[in-house]
Each structure stands twice: as structure tokens, then as C-alpha cells.
Amino acid sequence: MVVPVEPTLEQPSIDAELHRRLVYGDESALREAYATYGGLVRRVAVRVTHSTASAEDVAQEVFAQLWSRPYGFDPRRGSLRTWLSMLAHRRAVDWVRSEARHRKDARADDSALAAIPDTGPGPDEAVVDRERSLLLHTALAELPRTQREVVHLAYFAGRTYRQAAVELGIPEGTAKTRLRSALRKLAESLADPPDPAPVRGA
């Protein structure tokens, strides 16, 4: 068991030696650093996050960074205690910001879900939709065959008017003209459909 070491006047040289061992991958140096400064790192993190569990996560991240990137600490520029404290504070602030973003995103998702209207048709809308569908099929049947072919390819088979022209063996301009004429006639037929109530004999 490694006993925590209190900082002394000799701490800079101790930090330098600890840093050297970390650079060389000495796992006992990491255990010593954690035993000495782990409590400090957790206290700093708790003050920022107000969560003991989150402070433990922050401490793990801090010492994982010390182990994986020991060159981030330069013993000539300050003590390991100060460097770990600053790193713990920075990591804890990042955690708080991340949590705030998650809460904001969750609220936004809830608001977006609540704002989505019910798209399922009610009984009246279902009746009207059926009657409009009948009107559409009737209007299509009344189109000339040449126009009906273009509409079928463009809107039911997913073709462009250029592709429809190729399949029908007609010029592109002719296909475009037929499609425009057909759509104009359909729009006129469906513009003011009769009220469904009289049709049902109500």
C-alpha cells in the first residue's frame, strides 16, 4: 500500500522523479501519484460537479491522461499537485457542460415530440380522402390515353419526363407538354370536389 505523500520543499524533485518514472511506463509511479493526489483530484471535481460519482469518473479520466500522456506535465513549470488540480477542474467543467447539453437536447426532443401533430385521419377525413381518391381515378380515366401514359410513368412509376419520353418513344418536349396538359386538367377536375354529404344522401 502506498501512503499519501504530503507536499514538502523537496516536492519539485519528487515530482520530477515521479514524472520520469511515468514517462518510462512505471505503473508503480501511477499508483503513487493516485495515492498522493487522488483525494485532491476528487475534491476539486466534487466542488464543480456536486456529484461524488461524477467526481470519481473525472478522477479516472485525469489519471488516465497522466498515464497515457505524461509529457503533458512539465515539472519545470510547476508542481504535479497544481497541474492535476487544474486538469481536474477542466475535466469537471467539461462534464458539467456535457450534462447541460444532454439535458437541453432531451428537453428539445421532448418538445419536438409533443409538437408533432396527430397525422392519423379522423372519420371525416377518411371519408373525404376516399372520395378524393375516387375523383382522382375518375379524372385520370377521362384523360386522353397519351396524357394518361405520361402521368402514370411520372407519378406512379417514379420516372422523370425525360425517362418517360424514352420509354414511350416520343420527343422530350412532347412528353413535357403532355404532362403539363394532363396536370392542368387534373387540377381543374379536383379543384372544387363536391361536398361528400350530399353524395352520401345525408
mmCIF file of C-alpha atoms in Angstrom:
data_model
loop_
_atom_site.group_PDB
_atom_site.id
_atom_site.type_symbol
_atom_site.label_atom_id
_atom_site.label_comp_id
_atom_site.label_asym_id
_atom_site.label_seq_id
_atom_site.Cartn_x
_atom_site.Cartn_y
_atom_site.Cartn_z
ATOM 1 C CA MET A 1 0.000 0.000 0.000
ATOM 2 C CA VAL A 2 1.330 3.415 -0.982
ATOM 3 C CA VAL A 3 0.997 6.054 1.748
ATOM 4 C CA PRO A 4 -0.075 9.525 0.568
ATOM 5 C CA VAL A 5 2.799 11.947 0.470
ATOM 6 C CA GLU A 6 2.327 15.477 1.742
ATOM 7 C CA PRO A 7 3.984 18.172 -0.376
ATOM 8 C CA THR A 8 7.304 19.368 1.036
ATOM 9 C CA LEU A 9 10.132 21.629 0.000
ATOM 10 C CA GLU A 10 11.561 18.657 -1.830
ATOM 11 C CA GLN A 11 8.319 18.167 -3.819
ATOM 12 C CA PRO A 12 9.703 19.549 -7.132
ATOM 13 C CA SER A 13 12.432 16.908 -7.179
ATOM 14 C CA ILE A 14 9.923 14.248 -6.114
ATOM 15 C CA ASP A 15 7.580 15.335 -8.905
ATOM 16 C CA ALA A 16 10.412 15.237 -11.427
ATOM 17 C CA GLU A 17 11.345 11.710 -10.388
ATOM 18 C CA LEU A 18 7.709 10.617 -10.497
ATOM 19 C CA HIS A 19 7.385 12.169 -13.937
ATOM 20 C CA ARG A 20 10.483 10.357 -15.153
ATOM 21 C CA ARG A 21 9.078 7.029 -13.976
ATOM 22 C CA LEU A 22 5.729 7.730 -15.621
ATOM 23 C CA VAL A 23 7.445 8.514 -18.909
ATOM 24 C CA TYR A 24 9.178 5.144 -18.723
ATOM 25 C CA GLY A 25 5.873 3.390 -18.074
ATOM 26 C CA ASP A 26 6.395 2.553 -14.413
ATOM 27 C CA GLU A 27 2.937 1.509 -13.157
ATOM 28 C CA SER A 28 4.005 1.902 -9.541
ATOM 29 C CA ALA A 29 4.555 5.602 -10.277
ATOM 30 C CA LEU A 30 0.916 5.907 -11.361
ATOM 31 C CA ARG A 31 -0.256 4.161 -8.191
ATOM 32 C CA GLU A 32 1.909 6.506 -6.130
ATOM 33 C CA ALA A 33 0.531 9.557 -7.910
ATOM 34 C CA TYR A 34 -3.037 8.348 -7.359
ATOM 35 C CA ALA A 35 -2.412 7.603 -3.692
ATOM 36 C CA THR A 36 -0.864 11.023 -3.190
ATOM 37 C CA TYR A 37 -3.186 13.211 -5.247
ATOM 38 C CA GLY A 38 -6.337 11.133 -5.843
ATOM 39 C CA GLY A 39 -8.170 12.685 -2.897
ATOM 40 C CA LEU A 40 -7.271 16.191 -4.069
ATOM 41 C CA VAL A 41 -8.492 15.498 -7.613
ATOM 42 C CA ARG A 42 -11.801 14.105 -6.342
ATOM 43 C CA ARG A 43 -12.347 17.096 -4.034
ATOM 44 C CA VAL A 44 -11.783 19.534 -6.884
ATOM 45 C CA ALA A 45 -14.181 17.567 -9.103
ATOM 46 C CA VAL A 46 -16.870 17.362 -6.413
ATOM 47 C CA ARG A 47 -16.805 21.138 -5.917
ATOM 48 C CA VAL A 48 -17.563 21.595 -9.609
ATOM 49 C CA THR A 49 -19.904 18.693 -10.377
ATOM 50 C CA HIS A 50 -21.619 18.391 -6.966
ATOM 51 C CA SER A 51 -21.634 14.646 -7.561
ATOM 52 C CA THR A 52 -19.407 12.076 -5.884
ATOM 53 C CA ALA A 53 -19.960 9.516 -8.643
ATOM 54 C CA SER A 54 -19.107 12.062 -11.327
ATOM 55 C CA ALA A 55 -16.015 13.129 -9.383
ATOM 56 C CA GLU A 56 -14.818 9.512 -9.448
ATOM 57 C CA ASP A 57 -15.269 9.462 -13.233
ATOM 58 C CA VAL A 58 -13.358 12.734 -13.541
ATOM 59 C CA ALA A 59 -10.528 11.356 -11.361
ATOM 60 C CA GLN A 60 -10.251 8.283 -13.552
ATOM 61 C CA GLU A 61 -10.017 10.475 -16.656
ATOM 62 C CA VAL A 62 -7.392 12.706 -15.048
ATOM 63 C CA PHE A 63 -5.095 9.862 -14.031
ATOM 64 C CA ALA A 64 -5.705 8.057 -17.330
ATOM 65 C CA GLN A 65 -4.422 11.183 -19.078
ATOM 66 C CA LEU A 66 -1.443 11.359 -16.733
ATOM 67 C CA TRP A 67 -0.601 7.758 -17.590
ATOM 68 C CA SER A 68 -1.202 7.944 -21.343
ATOM 69 C CA ARG A 69 0.290 11.419 -21.858
ATOM 70 C CA PRO A 70 2.799 12.076 -19.075
ATOM 71 C CA TYR A 71 4.570 14.666 -21.237
ATOM 72 C CA GLY A 72 1.573 16.948 -20.640
ATOM 73 C CA PHE A 73 3.066 17.670 -17.225
ATOM 74 C CA ASP A 74 6.311 19.624 -17.087
ATOM 75 C CA PRO A 75 7.882 19.581 -13.598
ATOM 76 C CA ARG A 76 9.956 22.645 -14.522
ATOM 77 C CA ARG A 77 6.818 24.770 -14.871
ATOM 78 C CA GLY A 78 5.013 23.831 -11.663
ATOM 79 C CA SER A 79 4.099 21.108 -9.239
ATOM 80 C CA LEU A 80 2.232 17.943 -10.133
ATOM 81 C CA ARG A 81 -0.316 18.885 -7.466
ATOM 82 C CA THR A 82 -1.147 22.142 -9.236
ATOM 83 C CA TRP A 83 -1.204 20.511 -12.680
ATOM 84 C CA LEU A 84 -3.558 17.727 -11.567
ATOM 85 C CA SER A 85 -5.819 20.249 -9.806
ATOM 86 C CA MET A 86 -6.116 22.343 -12.954
ATOM 87 C CA LEU A 87 -6.714 19.260 -15.080
ATOM 88 C CA ALA A 88 -9.377 18.015 -12.656
ATOM 89 C CA HIS A 89 -11.122 21.393 -12.705
ATOM 90 C CA ARG A 90 -11.058 21.498 -16.509
ATOM 91 C CA ARG A 91 -12.404 17.954 -16.830
ATOM 92 C CA ALA A 92 -15.120 18.624 -14.262
ATOM 93 C CA VAL A 93 -16.230 21.772 -16.101
ATOM 94 C CA ASP A 94 -16.378 19.770 -19.334
ATOM 95 C CA TRP A 95 -18.546 17.203 -17.540
ATOM 96 C CA VAL A 96 -20.962 19.901 -16.304
ATOM 97 C CA ARG A 97 -21.227 21.417 -19.786
ATOM 98 C CA SER A 98 -21.807 17.999 -21.324
ATOM 99 C CA GLU A 99 -24.570 17.253 -18.825
ATOM 100 C CA ALA A 100 -26.193 20.621 -19.541
ATOM 101 C CA ARG A 101 -26.142 19.899 -23.283
ATOM 102 C CA HIS A 102 -27.665 16.458 -22.728
ATOM 103 C CA ARG A 103 -30.462 17.917 -20.601
ATOM 104 C CA LYS A 104 -31.110 20.626 -23.177
ATOM 105 C CA ASP A 105 -31.171 18.099 -26.016
ATOM 106 C CA ALA A 106 -33.517 15.859 -24.038
ATOM 107 C CA ARG A 107 -35.908 18.767 -23.414
ATOM 108 C CA ALA A 108 -35.734 19.724 -27.096
ATOM 109 C CA ASP A 109 -36.522 16.150 -28.105
ATOM 110 C CA ASP A 110 -39.492 16.046 -25.728
ATOM 111 C CA SER A 111 -40.770 19.380 -27.062
ATOM 112 C CA ALA A 112 -40.350 18.234 -30.657
ATOM 113 C CA LEU A 113 -42.250 15.020 -29.968
ATOM 114 C CA ALA A 114 -45.036 16.926 -28.252
ATOM 115 C CA ALA A 115 -45.271 19.332 -31.194
ATOM 116 C CA ILE A 116 -45.750 16.594 -33.784
ATOM 117 C CA PRO A 117 -49.413 16.655 -34.786
ATOM 118 C CA ASP A 118 -51.502 13.528 -34.948
ATOM 119 C CA THR A 119 -51.427 12.744 -38.665
ATOM 120 C CA GLY A 120 -53.881 9.891 -38.433
ATOM 121 C CA PRO A 121 -57.075 10.886 -40.253
ATOM 122 C CA GLY A 122 -60.282 11.087 -38.304
ATOM 123 C CA PRO A 123 -63.503 9.523 -39.606
ATOM 124 C CA ASP A 124 -64.490 12.612 -41.600
ATOM 125 C CA GLU A 125 -61.039 12.990 -43.165
ATOM 126 C CA ALA A 126 -61.024 9.304 -44.099
ATOM 127 C CA VAL A 127 -64.319 9.687 -45.954
ATOM 128 C CA VAL A 128 -63.078 12.763 -47.801
ATOM 129 C CA ASP A 129 -59.797 11.027 -48.694
ATOM 130 C CA ARG A 130 -61.657 8.064 -50.152
ATOM 131 C CA GLU A 131 -63.855 10.345 -52.203
ATOM 132 C CA ARG A 132 -60.890 12.368 -53.431
ATOM 133 C CA SER A 133 -59.195 9.115 -54.427
ATOM 134 C CA LEU A 134 -62.271 8.134 -56.424
ATOM 135 C CA LEU A 135 -62.341 11.566 -58.032
ATOM 136 C CA LEU A 136 -58.667 11.266 -58.940
ATOM 137 C CA HIS A 137 -59.126 7.879 -60.589
ATOM 138 C CA THR A 138 -62.162 9.182 -62.451
ATOM 139 C CA ALA A 139 -60.240 12.253 -63.628
ATOM 140 C CA LEU A 140 -57.323 10.076 -64.754
ATOM 141 C CA ALA A 141 -59.643 7.800 -66.680
ATOM 142 C CA GLU A 142 -61.045 10.824 -68.527
ATOM 143 C CA LEU A 143 -57.604 11.919 -69.749
ATOM 144 C CA PRO A 144 -56.536 11.065 -73.292
ATOM 145 C CA ARG A 145 -54.503 7.841 -73.382
ATOM 146 C CA THR A 146 -51.318 9.673 -74.410
ATOM 147 C CA GLN A 147 -51.524 12.018 -71.406
ATOM 148 C CA ARG A 148 -52.538 9.213 -69.048
ATOM 149 C CA GLU A 149 -49.414 7.243 -70.020
ATOM 150 C CA VAL A 150 -47.108 10.137 -69.156
ATOM 151 C CA VAL A 151 -48.830 10.777 -65.813
ATOM 152 C CA HIS A 152 -48.598 7.094 -64.906
ATOM 153 C CA LEU A 153 -44.873 6.958 -65.651
ATOM 154 C CA ALA A 154 -44.090 10.276 -63.936
ATOM 155 C CA TYR A 155 -46.183 9.936 -60.770
ATOM 156 C CA PHE A 156 -46.824 6.248 -60.253
ATOM 157 C CA ALA A 157 -43.632 4.736 -61.708
ATOM 158 C CA GLY A 158 -41.278 7.479 -60.483
ATOM 159 C CA ARG A 159 -39.907 8.451 -63.899
ATOM 160 C CA THR A 160 -38.781 11.903 -64.998
ATOM 161 C CA TYR A 161 -40.446 13.288 -68.099
ATOM 162 C CA ARG A 162 -37.193 12.621 -69.981
ATOM 163 C CA GLN A 163 -37.261 8.973 -68.917
ATOM 164 C CA ALA A 164 -40.952 8.780 -69.792
ATOM 165 C CA ALA A 165 -40.158 10.171 -73.247
ATOM 166 C CA VAL A 166 -37.569 7.455 -73.805
ATOM 167 C CA GLU A 167 -39.937 4.676 -72.672
ATOM 168 C CA LEU A 168 -42.781 5.990 -74.824
ATOM 169 C CA GLY A 169 -40.537 6.693 -77.799
ATOM 170 C CA ILE A 170 -41.564 10.344 -78.084
ATOM 171 C CA PRO A 171 -39.572 13.615 -78.009
ATOM 172 C CA GLU A 172 -38.852 15.112 -74.590
ATOM 173 C CA GLY A 173 -40.747 18.273 -75.476
ATOM 174 C CA THR A 174 -43.812 16.233 -76.362
ATOM 175 C CA ALA A 175 -43.672 14.316 -73.068
ATOM 176 C CA LYS A 176 -43.321 17.575 -71.142
ATOM 177 C CA THR A 177 -46.262 19.166 -72.962
ATOM 178 C CA ARG A 178 -48.494 16.137 -72.411
ATOM 179 C CA LEU A 179 -47.614 16.048 -68.721
ATOM 180 C CA ARG A 180 -48.365 19.748 -68.251
ATOM 181 C CA SER A 181 -51.680 19.443 -70.049
ATOM 182 C CA ALA A 182 -52.642 16.400 -68.002
ATOM 183 C CA LEU A 183 -51.790 18.075 -64.729
ATOM 184 C CA ARG A 184 -53.775 21.158 -65.691
ATOM 185 C CA LYS A 185 -56.863 19.048 -66.432
ATOM 186 C CA LEU A 186 -56.469 17.069 -63.219
ATOM 187 C CA ALA A 187 -56.117 20.284 -61.199
ATOM 188 C CA GLU A 188 -59.317 21.631 -62.725
ATOM 189 C CA SER A 189 -61.189 18.392 -62.031
ATOM 190 C CA LEU A 190 -60.063 18.219 -58.399
ATOM 191 C CA ALA A 191 -60.105 21.928 -57.556
ATOM 192 C CA ASP A 192 -63.615 22.002 -56.071
ATOM 193 C CA PRO A 193 -64.817 18.480 -55.339
ATOM 194 C CA PRO A 194 -68.463 18.249 -54.292
ATOM 195 C CA ASP A 195 -69.309 18.143 -50.606
ATOM 196 C CA PRO A 196 -69.347 14.454 -49.611
ATOM 197 C CA ALA A 197 -72.546 14.783 -47.526
ATOM 198 C CA PRO A 198 -74.984 15.175 -50.476
ATOM 199 C CA VAL A 199 -73.224 12.379 -52.332
ATOM 200 C CA ARG A 200 -73.914 10.004 -49.435
ATOM 201 C CA GLY A 201 -77.518 11.088 -49.379
ATOM 202 C CA ALA A 202 -77.213 12.787 -45.996
#
